Amino acid sequence: MSVEPFNKLVKLAARAFYDDITTKGDNQPKNGRSDNRGIAVVVLDALTRRQWVREEDLAKDLKLHSKQLRRTLRFFEEEKLVTRDHRRETAKGAKIFSAAVAATVDGQHPKDGDEKIKMHTHSYCCLDYAQIYDVVRYRLHRMKKKLKDELEDKNTVQEYICPNCSKRYNALDALRLISLVDEYFHCESCNGELVAESDKLVAQEGGDGDDNARRRRREKLKDMLQKMEVQLKPLMDQLARVKDLTVPEFGSLLAWEARASAASRAANGDSNGNDPSRSSQGGYSATPMPFLGDTKVVVEFTEPDGKGEDIKSIAESTGLKVLPPWMIKQGMNLTKEQRGDVKQETMMDGSLSAAETSDDKKSITGNDEKKILQDEYYKAYYAAILEAAAKQTEEMSNTQMSNSESSASSSRQVGIKSKRDEDEGDDDVGWEEAPVAGNNANENYKVNDLNVEADPIADDDDEDDVDWEEEVGTVSASIRQYSSSHLGCVVVMPYPDLKHGMVLTLLFPFWFQKVVPFEFFRSVKHVYKFNHFTYY
Amino acid sequence: MFFHIVLERNMQLHPRHFGRNLRDNIVSKLMKDVEGTCSGRHGFVVAITGIENIGKGLIRDGTGFVTFPVKYQCVVFRPFKGEILEAVVTMVNKMGFFAEAGPVQIFVSNHLIPDDMEFQSGDMPNYTTSDGSVKIQKDSEVRLKIIGTRVDATEIFCIGTIKDDFLGVINDPAAA
């Protein structure tokens, strides 16, 4: 969906039709200084570089008076080139918009102004490309039709004028004008003989209605038609080019805001290391939190003993009611249900995998020993698998040691939060600083869930920390390596009964494409009965 | 365009018409009064096709006349801009020609007549093509397009064109 051809169309149309439009108040005197011709073109050009924009901001950018801008925009609204939206909102509401704009236009963050509770009416405007295309086409069509009709004398009501008293009549008066004496029309007041007035276009030339004037008029019209063809050729070419393209559609203001902020989340998520803790502290309350939304991992459990149901309910609750966290912003009206789940997830400091939530729930709900035993078992099993994997990817681990270490620490931090706290103990201090390191390497977040499963191993097997870190590191490093060339990887690990497995699905496309639809993750539901550890 | 619509009218009836034939008298008077009239709103009333109902009569003070509200169905004809009509030429002059399509008068000015037709004066003024194959004179039938209407309270007048595809003479009385 490229906007470029459409922008060119807008620019051409602006120069063709709105070049000498003045938007002047009726009371303003006409003098040189208030001559604002060309402003229409400037405004349209500016709008091609934006999407939805608050009119005040636009005025500021263009260094125009907002009244003047509004007059121009109202004109364009009437011309159906621009859609506008007005809403009453607080300063805070306006900030939501600013955040969305910051995401689309350039990376600058809005400043946290003093918050007034006062409501202001803000106007927003945006080009309506679909309509512009139609409007321009219709305008050209009308122009051509008018000239052609004029040329062929179609649909014109002939006018007659009395040379004596210069009273004017038109053909609709014909019935009253017929004289009984001769075949001419006669003036009602002075009974003079009427002459047909040739068309308005040459009326100012003083054509006297004879054949000569008619011929001259025809030539003039033909000339105009030709000039029009030549001068508007670029515009018509552009129209033809645009014809089969899909029209960029920004939707209504609200929809666009939501979308823009979603896109910004994805963009932030992989370009800058904006730290989630900082944004959650409210330094930039309206800036999207970069990592919150990047839920990239879906884990599916199937267990015969009813655990599956637990997970299902989670999947459902994330499905319809709960908004994806990147859509939730301050100032949005959400039910508690919508927010509830998310709050829990945000507490986990950025990782939102279903695995953790489900883990949490399990530890809360099913506290019976059997489950714990099973958990321990598969953790141990998993550790063994990791070891095997580590051997396979030893070379890689050597080269990427430094990275993997940071990733391991960050992931451990996350993992611990989701696990029971009893595992932590004295290592706590070392882990506290983890997020700082972790945030520099964005990819680590995708690995989180792997490590979640992995980290209790350290306790179980009584290994020393360095060894463990290395292992997890190699796994994450190899996943990272795969990420550059593969679409995703599925990590399968068995349950103690060895009939069922747990699948971690890591999806990489978000590296390449910024927005991954939330539904996509929901739709991934693979369960394999594998008992080994695989990359795809 | 023709429409079949229901109209209402208050009929004043002289007491001498009262009696067995009261209803018939009302209807015949209605037909005499209404058919052939023109209202700017509905167009020309061409014919009454039926009586919907006749309301209760009201005796006027002093005169003895009785007013009946009558609802009747009728066919009306109202010309519209852009409509194609067939009309009979009634008069030809230098400025163009007049034609009638039923009750409506249409004027076609000379610049809405194709350029290749020239005015020929004489005792039978006409518009003729240079090769003489097509001739518009009195009583010719022409197909024309209405490009403008003037609607007054009791009168409708149209101007038409024959300068378009498939318009012009459809039957030449001289040739027939």
XYZ file of C-alpha atoms in Angstrom:
712
model
C 0.000 0.000 0.000
C 2.103 2.802 -1.247
C 1.086 6.337 -0.585
C 3.574 7.839 -2.948
C 1.568 7.791 -6.201
C -1.395 9.174 -4.353
C 0.677 11.913 -2.846
C 1.856 12.828 -6.291
C -1.731 12.943 -7.416
C -2.623 15.268 -4.579
C 0.296 17.523 -5.350
C -0.556 17.693 -9.035
C -4.193 18.364 -8.309
C -3.271 21.039 -5.808
C -1.176 22.843 -8.353
C -3.692 22.419 -11.120
C -6.838 23.473 -9.331
C -6.008 25.194 -6.086
C -3.062 27.285 -7.078
C -4.789 30.622 -7.007
C -7.422 29.925 -4.422
C -7.586 32.604 -1.814
C -9.361 31.921 1.376
C -10.216 35.293 2.579
C -12.638 36.435 5.157
C -15.361 38.566 3.705
C -14.525 41.504 5.884
C -10.861 41.604 5.068
C -9.789 44.256 2.630
C -7.997 43.049 -0.417
C -4.458 44.225 -0.277
C -1.056 42.882 -1.098
C -0.228 41.647 2.333
C -3.269 39.523 2.851
C -2.835 37.890 -0.494
C -2.544 34.268 0.507
C -2.687 32.548 -2.808
C -0.722 29.354 -2.849
C -1.419 28.553 0.752
C -3.821 25.894 -0.355
C -1.019 24.153 -2.179
C 1.289 24.417 0.804
C -1.315 22.955 3.112
C -2.086 20.066 0.816
C 1.600 19.328 0.392
C 2.056 19.335 4.114
C -0.830 16.948 4.508
C 0.703 14.501 2.079
C 3.575 14.139 4.514
C 1.282 13.419 7.414
C -1.591 11.226 8.248
C -4.006 12.406 10.868
C -2.739 15.646 12.266
C -4.046 18.040 14.850
C -4.801 21.311 13.170
C -2.962 23.342 15.773
C 0.154 21.302 15.215
C -0.142 21.710 11.504
C -0.561 25.426 11.884
C 2.516 25.565 14.028
C 4.522 23.528 11.547
C 3.444 25.678 8.652
C 3.850 28.869 10.646
C 0.337 29.816 9.732
C -2.266 31.358 11.879
C -4.588 28.614 12.977
C -7.592 30.587 11.853
C -6.186 30.917 8.415
C -5.362 27.249 8.295
C -8.817 26.344 9.474
C -10.363 28.420 6.754
C -8.257 26.642 4.180
C -9.090 23.265 5.638
C -12.772 24.032 5.715
C -12.507 24.880 2.080
C -10.843 21.555 1.378
C -13.424 19.761 3.423
C -16.065 21.252 1.197
C -14.010 20.212 -1.777
C -14.008 16.720 -0.293
C -10.242 16.419 -0.262
C -9.863 16.330 3.468
C -11.684 14.590 6.250
C -11.828 16.327 9.555
C -12.704 15.209 12.988
C -13.456 17.274 16.015
C -13.562 16.080 19.538
C -13.532 17.455 22.976
C -10.701 16.135 24.976
C -8.455 16.860 27.886
C -4.786 17.553 27.627
C -4.228 13.928 28.383
C -6.409 12.783 25.540
C -4.487 14.964 23.216
C -1.343 13.282 24.349
C -2.517 9.921 23.192
C -2.729 11.415 19.808
C 0.677 12.976 20.137
C 2.126 9.613 20.900
C 0.545 8.164 17.821
C 1.865 11.004 15.747
C 5.306 10.684 17.175
C 5.284 7.121 16.055
C 4.367 7.863 12.478
C 6.017 11.130 11.701
C 9.310 10.982 13.496
C 10.582 9.606 16.693
C 10.200 12.670 18.846
C 8.344 12.245 22.071
C 5.770 14.732 23.195
C 6.644 16.742 26.201
C 4.760 16.187 29.326
C 2.885 19.426 29.613
C 1.073 20.621 32.679
C -2.106 18.645 32.811
C -5.225 20.690 32.623
C -8.494 19.059 33.277
C -10.092 21.622 31.062
C -11.747 20.224 28.008
C -10.734 21.599 24.664
C -12.155 20.956 21.296
C -9.432 19.768 19.033
C -9.756 19.401 15.326
C -7.890 16.839 13.341
C -7.601 16.508 9.639
C -6.375 13.973 7.168
C -6.338 13.503 3.428
C -9.012 11.226 2.103
C -7.202 9.609 -0.781
C -10.072 7.516 -2.048
C -12.289 10.509 -2.274
C -9.583 12.698 -3.722
C -9.190 10.252 -6.558
C -12.905 10.394 -7.269
C -13.165 14.115 -6.849
C -10.324 14.859 -9.211
C -11.668 12.482 -11.783
C -15.119 13.969 -11.541
C -13.771 17.448 -11.811
C -11.868 16.617 -14.961
C -14.918 14.917 -16.372
C -17.094 17.945 -15.675
C -14.569 20.298 -17.185
C -14.353 18.291 -20.345
C -18.079 17.816 -20.578
C -18.787 21.457 -20.105
C -16.383 22.500 -22.806
C -17.664 19.873 -25.190
C -21.275 20.764 -24.580
C -20.421 24.367 -25.046
C -18.635 23.483 -28.233
C -21.581 21.605 -29.607
C -24.101 24.105 -28.304
C -25.726 21.363 -26.336
C -27.999 22.195 -23.492
C -27.578 25.890 -23.758
C -30.545 28.108 -23.439
C -30.309 30.681 -26.140
C -30.475 34.249 -24.988
C -31.908 37.129 -26.893
C -31.275 40.779 -26.438
C -33.127 43.836 -27.570
C -30.704 46.204 -29.283
C -32.866 49.205 -28.444
C -33.591 48.851 -24.767
C -31.087 46.059 -24.105
C -33.709 44.022 -22.385
C -32.737 40.368 -22.230
C -34.885 37.343 -22.890
C -34.144 33.685 -23.183
C -35.609 30.888 -25.205
C -38.105 30.058 -22.484
C -39.828 33.330 -23.177
C -40.128 32.442 -26.844
C -43.862 31.880 -26.779
C -44.526 35.428 -25.643
C -42.099 36.938 -28.111
C -43.416 35.608 -31.385
C -44.846 38.340 -33.429
C -47.821 37.888 -35.645
C -46.314 40.164 -38.249
C -43.021 38.497 -39.121
C -40.886 35.616 -38.185
C -38.707 37.395 -35.684
C -39.017 37.801 -31.964
C -40.001 41.194 -30.765
C -39.276 42.994 -27.548
C -42.223 43.133 -25.215
C -41.583 46.687 -24.131
C -40.334 48.468 -27.253
C -41.337 46.019 -29.927
C -37.810 46.117 -31.321
C -36.471 43.117 -33.147
C -34.525 40.815 -30.858
C -31.162 39.394 -31.762
C -29.768 36.170 -30.462
C -26.939 36.680 -28.089
C -24.026 34.375 -28.667
C -22.634 32.449 -25.817
C -21.492 33.868 -22.553
C -17.918 32.831 -23.122
C -17.520 35.343 -25.924
C -20.132 37.763 -24.719
C -17.462 39.968 -23.242
C -15.824 40.191 -26.636
C -18.839 41.939 -27.945
C -19.860 39.287 -30.400
C -22.964 40.410 -32.155
C -24.452 36.994 -32.613
C -23.743 36.471 -36.274
C -21.935 33.556 -37.798
C -18.600 35.203 -37.448
C -18.868 35.431 -33.699
C -20.078 31.891 -33.546
C -17.110 30.651 -35.431
C -14.760 32.613 -33.262
C -16.352 31.179 -30.184
C -16.016 27.672 -31.456
C -12.372 28.237 -32.109
C -11.852 29.588 -28.674
C -13.573 26.641 -27.107
C -11.586 24.209 -29.140
C -8.463 25.982 -28.113
C -9.420 25.775 -24.475
C -10.167 22.106 -24.754
C -6.807 21.467 -26.351
C -4.980 23.509 -23.753
C -6.746 21.628 -21.050
C -5.714 18.316 -22.533
C -2.104 19.387 -22.691
C -1.830 21.135 -19.373
C -3.641 18.538 -17.360
C -1.917 15.630 -19.003
C 0.371 14.908 -16.033
C -2.625 14.836 -13.762
C -4.565 12.503 -16.003
C -1.541 10.250 -16.368
C -1.210 10.113 -12.633
C -4.880 9.257 -12.317
C -4.435 6.411 -14.742
C -1.402 5.195 -12.827
C -3.222 5.266 -9.550
C -6.322 3.596 -10.940
C -5.418 0.042 -10.069
C -3.562 0.697 -6.863
C -5.123 0.119 -3.526
C -5.974 3.364 -1.919
C -4.210 4.151 1.333
C -6.838 4.208 3.986
C -6.213 5.748 7.356
C -9.652 5.102 8.703
C -11.287 7.221 11.297
C -9.233 9.165 13.775
C -9.734 6.680 16.573
C -8.924 3.651 14.503
C -5.881 5.321 13.126
C -4.630 6.258 16.573
C -4.908 2.728 17.770
C -3.145 1.410 14.721
C -0.379 3.973 14.765
C 0.466 3.313 18.355
C 0.487 -0.395 17.671
C 2.932 0.126 14.880
C 5.062 2.281 17.090
C 5.225 -0.480 19.641
C 6.579 -2.834 17.090
C 9.031 -0.261 15.813
C 10.329 0.600 19.238
C 10.474 -3.014 20.155
C 13.146 -3.695 17.716
C 15.035 -0.546 17.165
C 15.778 1.204 20.400
C 16.500 -0.211 23.753
C 13.863 1.780 25.488
C 13.604 0.277 28.857
C 10.291 -0.865 30.005
C 10.829 0.077 33.604
C 11.426 3.659 32.652
C 8.287 3.948 30.665
C 6.259 2.230 33.290
C 7.484 4.730 35.810
C 5.519 7.236 33.876
C 8.277 9.403 32.561
C 6.526 9.294 29.254
C 3.132 8.199 30.213
C 1.858 8.282 26.691
C 4.790 6.650 24.984
C 4.138 3.078 24.175
C 6.021 0.633 26.317
C 8.333 -1.010 23.941
C 8.346 -4.552 25.100
C 4.988 -5.101 26.560
C 3.323 -6.083 23.386
C 5.877 -8.385 21.939
C 4.317 -11.585 22.903
C 6.058 -13.834 20.551
C 5.863 -17.160 22.173
C 2.955 -19.474 22.417
C 3.148 -22.556 24.504
C 0.578 -25.265 24.349
C 0.152 -27.872 26.971
C -1.876 -30.956 26.663
C -2.156 -33.077 29.643
C -4.601 -35.808 30.287
C -5.304 -34.754 33.831
C -7.232 -31.610 33.156
C -4.383 -29.180 33.039
C -5.216 -28.626 29.431
C -8.439 -27.055 30.438
C -6.650 -24.543 32.525
C -4.675 -23.429 29.555
C -7.676 -23.351 27.360
C -9.380 -20.932 29.610
C -6.374 -18.709 29.474
C -6.312 -18.844 25.740
C -9.943 -17.885 25.676
C -9.557 -15.060 28.056
C -6.705 -13.659 26.039
C -8.722 -14.272 22.938
C -11.784 -12.111 22.913
C -12.063 -10.001 25.967
C -8.547 -9.004 26.730
C -7.077 -6.381 24.568
C -3.501 -6.890 23.570
C -1.407 -4.855 25.950
C -0.004 -2.630 23.265
C -3.453 -1.343 22.661
C -4.001 -0.396 26.218
C -3.097 3.115 26.996
C -3.805 5.572 29.670
C -7.103 7.184 29.184
C -8.704 4.278 27.442
C -12.010 3.068 28.643
C -11.565 -0.517 29.493
C -13.503 -2.872 31.604
C -11.703 -4.489 34.455
C -11.908 -7.748 32.690
C -10.063 -6.356 29.781
C -7.416 -4.870 31.924
C -7.201 -7.464 34.622
C -5.235 -10.054 32.865
C -2.908 -7.555 31.427
C -2.056 -6.023 34.738
C -0.904 -9.306 35.942
C 1.230 -9.637 32.936
C 2.705 -6.219 33.119
C 3.854 -6.923 36.610
C 6.117 -9.483 35.119
C 8.076 -6.720 33.609
C 7.629 -7.196 29.994
C 7.306 -10.818 29.218
C 3.813 -11.915 28.613
C 4.117 -15.424 27.487
C 1.264 -17.675 28.113
C 3.663 -20.143 29.528
C 4.407 -18.026 32.495
C 0.871 -17.141 33.185
C -0.098 -20.693 33.035
C 2.800 -21.597 35.236
C 1.688 -19.072 37.731
C -1.797 -20.334 37.705
C -0.675 -23.831 38.123
C 1.378 -22.999 41.121
C -1.534 -21.209 42.617
C -4.288 -23.589 41.790
C -2.837 -27.021 41.716
C -0.544 -27.232 44.671
C -0.636 -30.929 45.042
C 2.596 -32.752 45.196
C 2.122 -34.792 42.138
C 2.227 -31.846 39.917
C 5.257 -30.448 41.569
C 6.937 -33.739 41.100
C 6.060 -33.713 37.472
C 7.349 -30.224 37.124
C 10.635 -31.115 38.658
C 10.882 -34.093 36.467
C 10.469 -32.338 33.274
C 12.756 -29.580 34.325
C 15.427 -32.087 34.907
C 14.670 -33.739 31.643
C 14.845 -30.463 29.933
C 18.223 -29.762 31.400
C 19.492 -32.920 29.843
C 18.132 -31.859 26.525
C 19.757 -28.522 26.839
C 23.049 -30.169 27.416
C 22.666 -32.119 24.230
C 21.782 -29.020 22.349
C 24.691 -27.203 23.847
C 27.053 -29.767 22.470
C 25.624 -29.363 19.039
C 26.093 -25.656 19.047
C 29.315 -25.370 20.920
C 31.122 -23.376 18.249
C 28.396 -20.831 18.160
C 28.408 -20.468 21.836
C 32.046 -19.641 21.790
C 31.619 -16.792 19.407
C 28.577 -15.353 20.989
C 29.484 -15.861 24.527
C 29.178 -12.320 25.643
C 25.770 -11.825 24.190
C 24.426 -15.015 25.507
C 25.486 -14.202 28.973
C 23.480 -11.072 29.066
C 20.563 -12.827 27.549
C 20.769 -15.548 30.093
C 20.786 -13.163 32.960
C 17.882 -11.214 31.660
C 15.868 -14.255 31.007
C 16.624 -15.603 34.407
C 15.340 -12.492 35.926
C 12.095 -12.873 34.117
C 11.904 -16.504 34.852
C 12.294 -16.031 38.522
C 9.585 -13.553 38.764
C 7.212 -15.960 37.249
C 8.420 -18.854 39.336
C 8.000 -19.296 42.983
C 10.276 -17.097 44.932
C 11.736 -19.882 46.991
C 14.147 -20.617 44.174
C 15.845 -17.317 44.377
C 17.681 -17.130 47.654
C 20.909 -15.220 47.852
C 21.390 -14.789 44.167
C 18.801 -12.114 44.292
C 21.213 -9.229 44.216
C 22.986 -10.426 41.148
C 19.714 -10.777 39.278
C 18.385 -7.433 40.193
C 20.582 -5.679 37.689
C 19.698 -8.062 34.964
C 17.108 -6.046 33.071
C 19.614 -3.387 32.193
C 21.804 -5.820 30.415
C 18.904 -7.669 28.941
C 17.340 -4.723 27.344
C 20.289 -4.052 25.166
C 19.835 -7.274 23.376
C 16.304 -7.276 22.237
C 16.234 -10.744 20.922
C 16.560 -12.119 24.359
C 12.971 -11.561 24.989
C 12.065 -14.097 22.479
C 14.112 -16.559 24.321
C 12.615 -15.856 27.645
C 10.271 -18.700 27.702
C 12.863 -21.207 26.927
C 14.762 -20.056 29.877
C 11.777 -19.968 32.061
C 11.610 -23.642 31.763
C 15.274 -23.982 32.050
C 16.168 -22.018 35.092
C 15.012 -24.235 37.887
C 17.569 -26.704 36.687
C 20.187 -24.771 38.445
C 18.573 -25.574 41.746
C 17.730 -29.111 40.940
C 21.087 -30.185 39.779
C 23.122 -28.075 42.086
C 25.249 -26.892 39.233
C 27.249 -23.765 39.586
C 25.894 -20.668 38.012
C 28.452 -20.224 35.295
C 27.834 -23.620 33.806
C 24.161 -23.135 33.772
C 24.407 -19.769 32.218
C 26.543 -21.123 29.508
C 24.051 -23.781 28.645
C 21.124 -21.503 28.440
C 23.311 -19.105 26.640
C 24.131 -21.562 23.942
C 20.522 -22.394 23.459
C 19.541 -18.792 23.156
C 22.518 -18.102 20.972
C 21.618 -20.865 18.613
C 18.061 -19.709 18.503
C 19.276 -16.285 17.718
C 21.334 -17.713 14.970
C 18.368 -19.520 13.557
C 16.357 -16.410 13.743
C 18.298 -14.795 10.963
C 17.513 -17.507 8.508
C 14.375 -19.201 9.737
C 10.827 -18.174 10.206
C 10.606 -19.581 13.630
C 11.466 -22.516 15.724
C 9.487 -24.932 17.709
C 11.013 -26.219 20.865
C 9.500 -29.433 21.996
C 10.017 -30.965 25.363
C 8.384 -33.939 26.890
C 6.221 -34.356 29.876
C 7.069 -36.961 32.464
C 4.573 -39.424 31.077
C 6.465 -39.323 27.770
C 3.269 -39.480 25.846
C 2.734 -35.788 25.763
C 5.026 -32.968 25.007
C 5.221 -29.327 25.555
C 5.893 -27.139 22.604
C 7.470 -23.791 22.712
C 6.951 -21.986 19.492
C 9.279 -19.155 18.832
C 8.414 -16.993 15.935
C 10.945 -14.795 14.327
C 9.107 -12.834 11.687
C 8.767 -9.866 13.920
C 12.373 -9.222 13.284
C 11.631 -8.506 9.720
C 8.168 -7.219 9.800
C 7.256 -4.890 12.497
C 3.694 -5.631 13.268
C 2.620 -9.113 13.967
C -1.101 -9.412 14.344
C -2.071 -10.603 17.730
C -4.428 -13.148 16.255
C -1.534 -14.823 14.616
C -0.154 -15.979 17.904
C -3.466 -17.196 19.026
C -3.809 -19.292 15.940
C -0.638 -21.243 16.588
C -1.714 -24.408 18.243
C 0.580 -27.274 17.635
C 1.068 -30.103 19.986
C 3.546 -32.770 19.161
C 4.145 -36.027 20.914
C 7.840 -35.681 20.752
C 10.392 -36.470 23.299
C 13.264 -34.687 21.780
C 14.406 -31.216 21.186
C 14.117 -29.904 17.677
C 14.737 -26.893 15.563
C 12.683 -26.216 12.491
C -43.558 11.724 -18.294
C -46.985 10.402 -17.391
C -48.141 9.749 -13.869
C -51.257 8.180 -12.461
C -52.022 10.026 -9.263
C -54.826 10.831 -6.890
C -55.863 14.449 -6.601
C -58.487 16.189 -4.562
C -60.763 19.024 -5.484
C -63.705 20.819 -3.934
C -66.587 20.822 -6.352
C -69.322 23.441 -6.038
C -72.616 22.175 -7.300
C -75.753 24.130 -8.039
C -78.830 22.875 -6.169
C -80.592 22.147 -9.465
C -78.278 19.169 -9.995
C -79.396 17.520 -6.775
C -81.422 14.372 -7.182
C -80.895 10.867 -8.417
C -78.048 11.868 -10.700
C -76.148 13.880 -8.150
C -73.092 11.693 -8.353
C -73.017 11.606 -12.142
C -73.405 15.310 -12.221
C -70.483 15.814 -9.918
C -68.273 13.556 -12.013
C -69.162 15.117 -15.321
C -68.625 18.571 -13.910
C -65.282 17.449 -12.508
C -64.201 16.172 -15.915
C -65.245 19.367 -17.590
C -63.415 21.447 -15.016
C -60.208 19.522 -14.646
C -59.262 17.660 -17.820
C -56.911 19.647 -19.975
C -55.859 22.040 -17.250
C -52.296 22.476 -16.223
C -50.859 22.956 -12.812
C -47.227 23.722 -12.325
C -47.035 21.171 -9.575
C -48.480 18.127 -11.285
C -48.386 19.004 -14.942
C -51.214 18.620 -17.427
C -54.235 16.625 -16.328
C -54.828 14.351 -19.280
C -57.767 12.269 -18.112
C -59.741 11.294 -15.038
C -59.729 7.551 -14.626
C -61.863 7.128 -11.546
C -63.390 8.610 -8.455
C -61.888 7.552 -5.145
C -64.618 8.999 -2.993
C -66.922 11.927 -2.658
C -67.103 13.458 0.792
C -69.996 15.005 2.610
C -71.409 18.081 0.966
C -71.366 21.411 2.727
C -74.092 23.919 2.033
C -72.726 27.412 1.503
C -74.431 30.172 3.401
C -76.576 32.440 1.324
C -76.195 30.795 -2.067
C -77.444 27.270 -1.585
C -74.440 25.895 -3.511
C -73.009 22.723 -2.020
C -69.293 21.968 -1.841
C -68.234 18.334 -2.226
C -64.661 17.322 -1.582
C -63.881 14.866 -4.377
C -60.901 12.558 -4.541
C -60.190 11.344 -8.033
C -57.573 9.375 -9.906
C -56.136 10.934 -12.997
C -53.364 10.672 -15.537
C -51.072 13.692 -15.593
C -48.341 14.582 -18.004
C -45.350 16.536 -16.838
C -42.304 17.211 -18.988
C -38.869 16.975 -17.416
C -35.493 18.269 -18.355
C -33.583 15.628 -20.300
C -36.720 13.825 -21.350
C -37.054 12.688 -24.955
C -40.381 13.509 -26.545
C -41.958 13.151 -29.921
C -43.666 16.286 -31.078
C -45.406 17.816 -34.049
C -43.992 21.004 -35.529
C -46.497 23.845 -35.424
C -44.520 26.811 -36.589
C -41.169 27.398 -38.238
C -39.390 30.740 -38.310
C -35.926 32.201 -38.528
C -35.384 31.883 -34.804
C -36.167 28.180 -34.753
C -39.364 26.178 -34.636
C -42.215 25.467 -32.242
C -43.607 22.023 -31.691
C -46.332 20.451 -29.589
C -46.211 17.199 -27.706
C -49.815 16.823 -26.625
C -50.583 19.842 -24.509
C -47.024 21.025 -24.058
C -45.392 23.610 -26.298
C -41.713 23.267 -27.099
C -39.429 25.757 -28.750
C -36.282 24.621 -30.546
C -34.042 27.570 -31.281
C -31.955 27.614 -34.418
C -28.673 27.008 -32.673
C -30.068 23.772 -31.290
C -30.829 22.595 -34.782
C -27.936 20.707 -36.422
C -25.512 23.007 -38.160
C -26.037 21.398 -41.537
C -29.715 22.460 -41.611
C -30.399 25.849 -43.123
C -33.487 27.988 -42.800
C -35.445 28.371 -46.010
C -38.030 31.093 -46.034
C -41.068 31.094 -48.303
C -44.743 30.383 -47.905
C -43.728 27.115 -46.225
C -40.732 28.092 -44.095
C -38.557 25.129 -43.228
C -35.149 23.887 -42.161
C -33.463 21.720 -44.744
C -30.158 19.928 -45.018
C -27.925 20.986 -47.895
C -28.757 17.813 -49.846
C -32.476 18.298 -49.171
C -32.949 14.821 -47.696
C -34.247 16.039 -44.359
C -36.754 18.804 -44.025
C -38.414 20.276 -40.978
C -41.572 22.205 -41.689
C -45.037 22.620 -40.273
C -46.641 19.275 -39.331
C -43.337 17.406 -39.395
C -42.897 14.964 -36.564
C -39.681 15.366 -34.687
C -38.064 13.600 -31.806
C -36.434 16.084 -29.467
C -34.848 16.340 -26.085
C -36.043 18.811 -23.520
C -33.218 20.911 -22.164
C -35.178 23.447 -20.189
C -38.596 23.918 -18.737
C -40.407 26.933 -17.465
C -43.052 25.956 -14.986
C -45.553 28.598 -13.980
C -48.610 28.089 -11.812
C -50.822 27.306 -14.770
C -48.431 26.882 -17.630
C -45.487 24.751 -18.659
C -43.235 25.717 -21.509
C -40.195 23.818 -22.724
C -37.228 24.352 -24.915
C -35.765 21.429 -26.741
C -32.888 20.394 -28.941
C -32.569 18.130 -31.907
C -28.792 18.407 -31.918
C -28.021 15.010 -30.482
C -27.863 11.401 -31.533
C -31.124 9.895 -32.807
C -32.977 13.184 -32.632
C -34.635 14.979 -35.514
C -37.322 14.270 -38.053
C -39.015 10.902 -37.628
C -41.735 11.310 -40.225
C -41.827 13.730 -43.058
C -45.359 14.701 -44.092
C -44.137 15.984 -47.422
C -42.692 12.612 -48.294
C -45.678 10.685 -47.122
